[in-house]
Coordinates of C-alpha atoms (C1' of nucleotides) in Angstrom, one line a residue:
Chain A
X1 CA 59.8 -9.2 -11.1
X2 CA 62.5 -6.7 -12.5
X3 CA 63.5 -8.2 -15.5
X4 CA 64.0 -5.1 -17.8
X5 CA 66.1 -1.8 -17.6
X6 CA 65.9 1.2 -19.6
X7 CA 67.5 4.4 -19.0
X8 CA 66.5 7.6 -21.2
X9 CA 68.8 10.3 -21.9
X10 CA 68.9 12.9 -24.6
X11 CA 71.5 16.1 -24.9
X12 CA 72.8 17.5 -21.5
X13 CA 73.2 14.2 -20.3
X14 CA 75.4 14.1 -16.8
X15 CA 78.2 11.1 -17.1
X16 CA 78.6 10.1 -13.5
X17 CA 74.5 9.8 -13.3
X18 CA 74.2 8.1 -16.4
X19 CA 77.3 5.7 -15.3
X20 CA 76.2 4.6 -12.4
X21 CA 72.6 3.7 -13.5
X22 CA 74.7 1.6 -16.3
X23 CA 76.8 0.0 -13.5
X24 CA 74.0 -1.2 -11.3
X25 CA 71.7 -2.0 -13.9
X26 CA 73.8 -2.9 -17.4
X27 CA 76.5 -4.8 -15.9
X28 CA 76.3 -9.1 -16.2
X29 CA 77.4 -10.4 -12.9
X30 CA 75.4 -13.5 -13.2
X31 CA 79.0 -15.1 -12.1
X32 CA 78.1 -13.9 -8.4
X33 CA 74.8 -15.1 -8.2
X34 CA 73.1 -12.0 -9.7
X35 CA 70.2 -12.2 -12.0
X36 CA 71.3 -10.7 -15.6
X37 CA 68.8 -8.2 -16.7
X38 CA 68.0 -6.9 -20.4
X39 CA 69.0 -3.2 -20.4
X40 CA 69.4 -0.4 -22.7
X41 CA 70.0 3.2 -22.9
X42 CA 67.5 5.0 -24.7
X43 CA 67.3 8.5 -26.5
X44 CA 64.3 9.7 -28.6
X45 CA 66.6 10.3 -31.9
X46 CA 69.5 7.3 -32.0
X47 CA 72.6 8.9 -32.8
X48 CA 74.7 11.2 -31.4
X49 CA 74.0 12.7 -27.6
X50 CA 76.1 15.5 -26.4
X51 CA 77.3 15.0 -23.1
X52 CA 76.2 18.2 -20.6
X53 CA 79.0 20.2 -18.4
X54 CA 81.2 21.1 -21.5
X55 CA 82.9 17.8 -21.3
X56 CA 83.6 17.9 -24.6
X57 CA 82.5 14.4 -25.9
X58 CA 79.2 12.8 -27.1
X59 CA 77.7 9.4 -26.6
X60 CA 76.6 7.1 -29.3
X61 CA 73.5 5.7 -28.6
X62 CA 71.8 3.2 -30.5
X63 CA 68.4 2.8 -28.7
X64 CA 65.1 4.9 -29.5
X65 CA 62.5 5.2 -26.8
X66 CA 60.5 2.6 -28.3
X67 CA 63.0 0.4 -26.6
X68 CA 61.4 1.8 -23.2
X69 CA 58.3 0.1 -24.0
X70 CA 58.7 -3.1 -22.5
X71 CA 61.0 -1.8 -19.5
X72 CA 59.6 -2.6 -16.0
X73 CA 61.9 0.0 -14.6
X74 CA 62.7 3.4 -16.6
X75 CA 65.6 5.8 -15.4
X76 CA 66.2 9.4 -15.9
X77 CA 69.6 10.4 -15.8
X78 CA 70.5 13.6 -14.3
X79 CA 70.6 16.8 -17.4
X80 CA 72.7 19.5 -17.2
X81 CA 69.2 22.2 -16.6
X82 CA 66.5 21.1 -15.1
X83 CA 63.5 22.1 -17.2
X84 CA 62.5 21.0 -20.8
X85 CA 62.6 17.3 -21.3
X86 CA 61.8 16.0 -24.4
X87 CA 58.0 15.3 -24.8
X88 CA 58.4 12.3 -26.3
X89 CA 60.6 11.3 -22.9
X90 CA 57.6 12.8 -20.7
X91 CA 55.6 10.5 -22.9
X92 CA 57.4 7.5 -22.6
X93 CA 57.7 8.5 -18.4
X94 CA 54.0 8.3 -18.1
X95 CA 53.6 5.8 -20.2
X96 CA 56.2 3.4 -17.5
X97 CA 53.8 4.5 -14.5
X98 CA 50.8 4.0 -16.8
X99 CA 51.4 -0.1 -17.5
X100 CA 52.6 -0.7 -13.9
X101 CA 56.3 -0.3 -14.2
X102 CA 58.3 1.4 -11.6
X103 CA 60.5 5.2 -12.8
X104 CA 63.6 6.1 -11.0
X105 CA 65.5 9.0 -11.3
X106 CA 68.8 10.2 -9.8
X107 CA 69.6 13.9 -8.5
X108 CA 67.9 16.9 -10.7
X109 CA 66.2 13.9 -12.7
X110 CA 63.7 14.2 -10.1
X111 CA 62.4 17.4 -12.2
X112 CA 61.8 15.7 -15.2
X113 CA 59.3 13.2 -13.1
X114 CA 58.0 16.5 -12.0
X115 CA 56.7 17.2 -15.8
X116 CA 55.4 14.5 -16.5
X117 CA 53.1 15.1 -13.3
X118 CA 54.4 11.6 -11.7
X119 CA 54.9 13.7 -8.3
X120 CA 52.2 15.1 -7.8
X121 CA 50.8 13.8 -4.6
X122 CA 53.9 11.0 -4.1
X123 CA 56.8 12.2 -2.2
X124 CA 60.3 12.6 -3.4
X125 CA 63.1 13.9 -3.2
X126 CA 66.4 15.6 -4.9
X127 CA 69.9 17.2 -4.8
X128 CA 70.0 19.3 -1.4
X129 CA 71.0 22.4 -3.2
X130 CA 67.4 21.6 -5.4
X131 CA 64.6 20.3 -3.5
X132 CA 63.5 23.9 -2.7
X133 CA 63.2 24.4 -6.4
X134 CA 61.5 21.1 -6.9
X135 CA 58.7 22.1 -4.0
X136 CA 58.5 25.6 -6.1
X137 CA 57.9 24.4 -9.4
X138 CA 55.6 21.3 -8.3
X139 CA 53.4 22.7 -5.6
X140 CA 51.7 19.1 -5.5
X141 CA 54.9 17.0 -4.8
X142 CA 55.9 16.2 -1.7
X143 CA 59.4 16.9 -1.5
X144 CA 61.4 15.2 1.3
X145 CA 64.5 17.1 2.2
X146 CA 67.6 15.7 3.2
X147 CA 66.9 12.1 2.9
X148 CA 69.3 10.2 0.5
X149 CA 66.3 8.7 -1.4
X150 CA 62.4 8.2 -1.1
X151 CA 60.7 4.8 -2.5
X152 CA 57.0 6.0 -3.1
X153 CA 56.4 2.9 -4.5
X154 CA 56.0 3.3 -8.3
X155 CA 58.1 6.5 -8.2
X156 CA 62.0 6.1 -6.7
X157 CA 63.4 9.4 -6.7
X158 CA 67.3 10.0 -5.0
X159 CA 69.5 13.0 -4.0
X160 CA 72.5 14.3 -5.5
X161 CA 74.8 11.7 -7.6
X162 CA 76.0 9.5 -5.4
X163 CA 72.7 8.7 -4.0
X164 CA 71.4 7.3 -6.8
X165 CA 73.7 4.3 -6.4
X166 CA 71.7 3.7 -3.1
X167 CA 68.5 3.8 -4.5
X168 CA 69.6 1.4 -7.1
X169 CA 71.0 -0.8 -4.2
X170 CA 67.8 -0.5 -2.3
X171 CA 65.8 -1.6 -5.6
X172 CA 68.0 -4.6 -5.9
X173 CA 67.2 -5.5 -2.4
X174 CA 63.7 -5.0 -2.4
X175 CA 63.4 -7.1 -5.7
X176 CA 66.2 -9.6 -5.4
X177 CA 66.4 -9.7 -1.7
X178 CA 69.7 -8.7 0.8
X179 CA 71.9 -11.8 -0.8
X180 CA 71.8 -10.4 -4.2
X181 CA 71.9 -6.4 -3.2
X182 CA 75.2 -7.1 -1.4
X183 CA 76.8 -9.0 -4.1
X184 CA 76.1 -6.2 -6.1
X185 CA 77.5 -3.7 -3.7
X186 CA 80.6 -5.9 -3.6
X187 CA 81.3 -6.1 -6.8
X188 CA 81.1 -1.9 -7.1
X189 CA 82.9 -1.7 -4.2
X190 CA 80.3 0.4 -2.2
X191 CA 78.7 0.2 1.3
X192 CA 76.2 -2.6 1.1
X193 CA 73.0 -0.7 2.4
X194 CA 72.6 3.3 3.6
X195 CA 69.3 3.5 4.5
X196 CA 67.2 5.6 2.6
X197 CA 66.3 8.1 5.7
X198 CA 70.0 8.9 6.4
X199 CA 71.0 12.6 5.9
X200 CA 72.7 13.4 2.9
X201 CA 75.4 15.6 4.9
X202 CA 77.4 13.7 6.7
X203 CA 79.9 16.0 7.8
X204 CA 82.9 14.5 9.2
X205 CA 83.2 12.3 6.0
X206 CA 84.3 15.2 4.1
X207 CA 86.0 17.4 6.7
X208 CA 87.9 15.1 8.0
X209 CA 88.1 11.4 6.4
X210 CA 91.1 10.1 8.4
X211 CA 89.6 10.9 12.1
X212 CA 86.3 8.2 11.8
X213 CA 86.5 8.5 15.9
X214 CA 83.4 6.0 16.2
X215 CA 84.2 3.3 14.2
X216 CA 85.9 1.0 16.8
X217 CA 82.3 1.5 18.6
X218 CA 80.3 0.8 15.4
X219 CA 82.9 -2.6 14.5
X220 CA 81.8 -3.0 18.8
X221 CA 78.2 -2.7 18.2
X222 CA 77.5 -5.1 14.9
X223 CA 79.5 -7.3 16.8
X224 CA 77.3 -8.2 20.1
X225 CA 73.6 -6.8 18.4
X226 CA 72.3 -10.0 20.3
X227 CA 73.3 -7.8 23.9
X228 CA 70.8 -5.3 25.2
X229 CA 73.1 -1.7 23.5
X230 CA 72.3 1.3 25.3
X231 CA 73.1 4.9 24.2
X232 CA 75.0 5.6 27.7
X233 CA 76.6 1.9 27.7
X234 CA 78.1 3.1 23.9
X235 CA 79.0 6.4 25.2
X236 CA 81.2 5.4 27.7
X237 CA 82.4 2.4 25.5
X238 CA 83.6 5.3 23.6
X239 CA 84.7 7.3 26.3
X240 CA 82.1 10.5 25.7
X241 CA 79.2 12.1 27.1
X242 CA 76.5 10.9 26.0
X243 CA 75.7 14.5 24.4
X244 CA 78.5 14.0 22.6
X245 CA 78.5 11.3 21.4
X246 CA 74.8 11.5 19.9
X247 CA 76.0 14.6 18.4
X248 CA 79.1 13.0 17.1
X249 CA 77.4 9.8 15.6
X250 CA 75.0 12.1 13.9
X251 CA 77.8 14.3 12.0
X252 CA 79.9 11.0 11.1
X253 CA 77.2 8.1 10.6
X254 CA 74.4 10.6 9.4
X255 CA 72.0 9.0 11.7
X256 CA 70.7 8.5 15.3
X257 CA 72.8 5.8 17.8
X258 CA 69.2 4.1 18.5
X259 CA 67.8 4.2 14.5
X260 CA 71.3 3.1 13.5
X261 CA 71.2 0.1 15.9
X262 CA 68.5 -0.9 14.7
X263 CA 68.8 -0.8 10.8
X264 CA 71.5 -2.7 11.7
X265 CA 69.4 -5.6 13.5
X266 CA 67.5 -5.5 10.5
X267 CA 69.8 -5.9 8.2
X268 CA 71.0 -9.1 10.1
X269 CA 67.6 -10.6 10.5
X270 CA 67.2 -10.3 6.5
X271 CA 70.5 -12.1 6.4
X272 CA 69.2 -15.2 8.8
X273 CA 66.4 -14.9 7.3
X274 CA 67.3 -15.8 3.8
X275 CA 70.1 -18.0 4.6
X276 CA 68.6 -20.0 7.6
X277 CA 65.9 -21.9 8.7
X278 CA 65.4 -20.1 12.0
X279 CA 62.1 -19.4 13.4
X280 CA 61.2 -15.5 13.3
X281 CA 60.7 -15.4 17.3
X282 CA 64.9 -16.6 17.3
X283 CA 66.1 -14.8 14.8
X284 CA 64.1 -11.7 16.7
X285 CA 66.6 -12.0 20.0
X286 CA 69.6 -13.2 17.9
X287 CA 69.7 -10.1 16.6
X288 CA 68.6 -8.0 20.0
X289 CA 65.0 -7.3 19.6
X290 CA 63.5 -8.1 23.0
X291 CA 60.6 -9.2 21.8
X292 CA 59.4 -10.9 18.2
X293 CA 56.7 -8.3 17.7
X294 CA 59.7 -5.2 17.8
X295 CA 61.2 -7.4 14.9
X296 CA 57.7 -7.7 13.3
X297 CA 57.1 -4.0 13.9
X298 CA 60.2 -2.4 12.4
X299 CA 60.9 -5.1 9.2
X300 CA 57.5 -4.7 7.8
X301 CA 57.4 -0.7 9.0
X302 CA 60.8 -0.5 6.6
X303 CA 60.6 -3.4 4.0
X304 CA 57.2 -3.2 3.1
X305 CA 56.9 -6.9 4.0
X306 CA 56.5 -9.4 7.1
X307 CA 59.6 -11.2 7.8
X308 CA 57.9 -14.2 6.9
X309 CA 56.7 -13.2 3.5
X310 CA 60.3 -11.7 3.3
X311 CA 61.5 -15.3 3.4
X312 CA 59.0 -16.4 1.2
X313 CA 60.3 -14.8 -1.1
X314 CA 63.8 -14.6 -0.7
X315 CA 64.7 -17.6 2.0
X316 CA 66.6 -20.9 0.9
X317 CA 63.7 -22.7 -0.6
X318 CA 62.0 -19.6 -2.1
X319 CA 60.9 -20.7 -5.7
Chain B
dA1 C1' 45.3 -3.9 21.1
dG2 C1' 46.2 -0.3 24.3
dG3 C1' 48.3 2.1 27.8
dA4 C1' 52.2 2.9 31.3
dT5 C1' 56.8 3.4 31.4
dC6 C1' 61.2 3.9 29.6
dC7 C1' 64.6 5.9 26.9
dC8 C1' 66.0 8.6 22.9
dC9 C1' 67.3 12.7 21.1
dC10 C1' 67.3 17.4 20.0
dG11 C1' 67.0 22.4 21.2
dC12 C1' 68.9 25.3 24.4
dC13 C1' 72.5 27.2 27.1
dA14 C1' 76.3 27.8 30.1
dG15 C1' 81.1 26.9 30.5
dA16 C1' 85.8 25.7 28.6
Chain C
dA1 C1' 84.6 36.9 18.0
dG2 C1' 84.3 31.3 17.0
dT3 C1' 84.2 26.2 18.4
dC4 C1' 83.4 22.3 21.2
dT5 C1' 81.6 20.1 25.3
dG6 C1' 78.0 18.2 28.2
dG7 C1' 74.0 18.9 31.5
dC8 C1' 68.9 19.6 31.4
dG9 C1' 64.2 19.3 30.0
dG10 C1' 60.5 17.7 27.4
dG11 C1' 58.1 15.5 23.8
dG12 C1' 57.6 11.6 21.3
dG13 C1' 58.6 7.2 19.9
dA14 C1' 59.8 2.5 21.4
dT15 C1' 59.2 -1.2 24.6
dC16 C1' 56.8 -4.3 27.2

DNA sequence: AGGATCCCCCGCCAGA
DNA sequence: AGTCTGGCGGGGGATC
């Protein structure tokens, strides 16, 4: 159970990085339901920390890395370079891994994990303008392009900035379960769940923000999951080719129509799960799967779990 | 649990 | 030249 948070930064430190790893983790929302956690920011000489980017101010931070010690989960901030952490942080990274505690890191921190040899053999990933770098300079990690984070179990790494937050979110789910991980994303004002697999371009969303042309489909879709949803029946619904709109749903949703739909009966079933008393086989065709074993299948293929043991843990009467 | 069938979905290319 | 569309084919994953 994550009950400790430490995140280690020394000069160089990245603000955005470093704030959103204090949001998701540092923050007491135990108001919403949300389990408070003990969490610190740690630096191997207290004091002073110069903030990277030329920002032109420091952070005062009161924590050594001895703090780090009793963390079950250890960040790494993003650093303005990627090369030359702190031994004493490599230390204290491999120390985390060492004693069973899970590391995390956020954009270039991915490199830091790199020296202190925790990739070598997991697979990871980083910024998209990086993770040719990261292959270079750590033959024996297996760097995943283009995914918006990779959970190799002990080691969590995530792509550029923003993707950190849905790592963080996707830790909170996997240790708190779907209730908690959405009241978090609520109260950051954030999309409750990308899955980690989505691309980390997703084009439209920058070009053009205002012209979201599938999101009267996508409302459509998480609407009626329990009907049978073709690709051609949603292709028409939208009034394209199918080509099209595959192509179209890829540059603006950063997915597949098919792996979309489906994350999204997932997501439901985790919802009925927890909150209901349904039996697996009916929550399986209230949220579309033809058969109970599809639902089986994909949950445990993506949450690491059966849906059973997934209520176990998380349902109504979980203890 | 395995195999037949279905349906994605992506590369390719021609046309607007 | 450059962009967008949509039909085709095939391989592979999903479904039953």
């Amino acid at each position: 159970m994550l009950r400790d948070v430490a995140v280690l930064v020394w000069d160089g430190a990245l603000p955005f990085e470093l704030g959103l790893l204090c949001e998701s983790w540092g923050l007491d929302r135990s108001e919403h339901g949300v389990p408070r956690l003990d969490f610190a920011v740690c630096t191997p000489r207290p004091g002073p920390v110069r903030t990277g980017l030329a920002l032109g101010f420091s952070l005062d931070v009161e924590h050594g890395l001895d703090r780090a010690a009793s963390a079950d989960l250890v960040c790494v901030s993003a650093m303005q370079g990627h090369a030359g952490a702190p031994p004493e942080v490599l230390a204290t990274l491999r120390a985390a891994v060492e004693r069973g505690a899970r590391v995390l890191s956020v954009c270039s921190g991915a490199f830091f994990l790199g020296e202190a040899g925790l990739l070598d053999g997991r697979e990871c990933t980083t910024h998209w303008l990086h993770t040719d770098e990261l292959a270079a300079r750590f033959p024996q990690a297996r760097v995943v392009p283009e995914v918006l984070y990779v959970d190799s179990g002990q080691v969590i790494t995530s792509a550029g900035s923003a993707a950190g937050l849905d790592a963080c979110l996707h830790l909170w789910r996997e240790e708190f379960g779907a209730r908690v991980a959405s009241a978090v994303a609520r109260r950051m004002v954030v999309p409750p769940h990308r899955d980690g697999g989505q691309a980390q371009f997703i084009r439209s969303a920058v070009v053009e923000p205002q012209c979201e042309t599938l999101r009267p489909v996508l409302d459509w879709v998480t609407e009626h999951l329990d009907e049978p949803l073709s690709v051609d029946d949603l292709a028409r619904r939208a009034a394209m080719s199918p080509r099209t709109f595959a192509r179209r749903f890829r540059d603006e949703v950063g997915t597949t129509p098919h792996a979309w739909i489906t994350a999204q009966r997932l997501r439901r079933a985790e919802e009925l799960l927890e909150a209901t008393d349904r039996p697996v086989e009916r929550i399986a065709t209230d949220v579309g799967f033809g058969q109970a074993a599809a639902l089986r299948h994909h949950f445990t293929r993506t949450r690491g779990v059966s849906p059973q043991d997934y209520r176990r843990t998380f349902g109504r009467r979980a203890g």
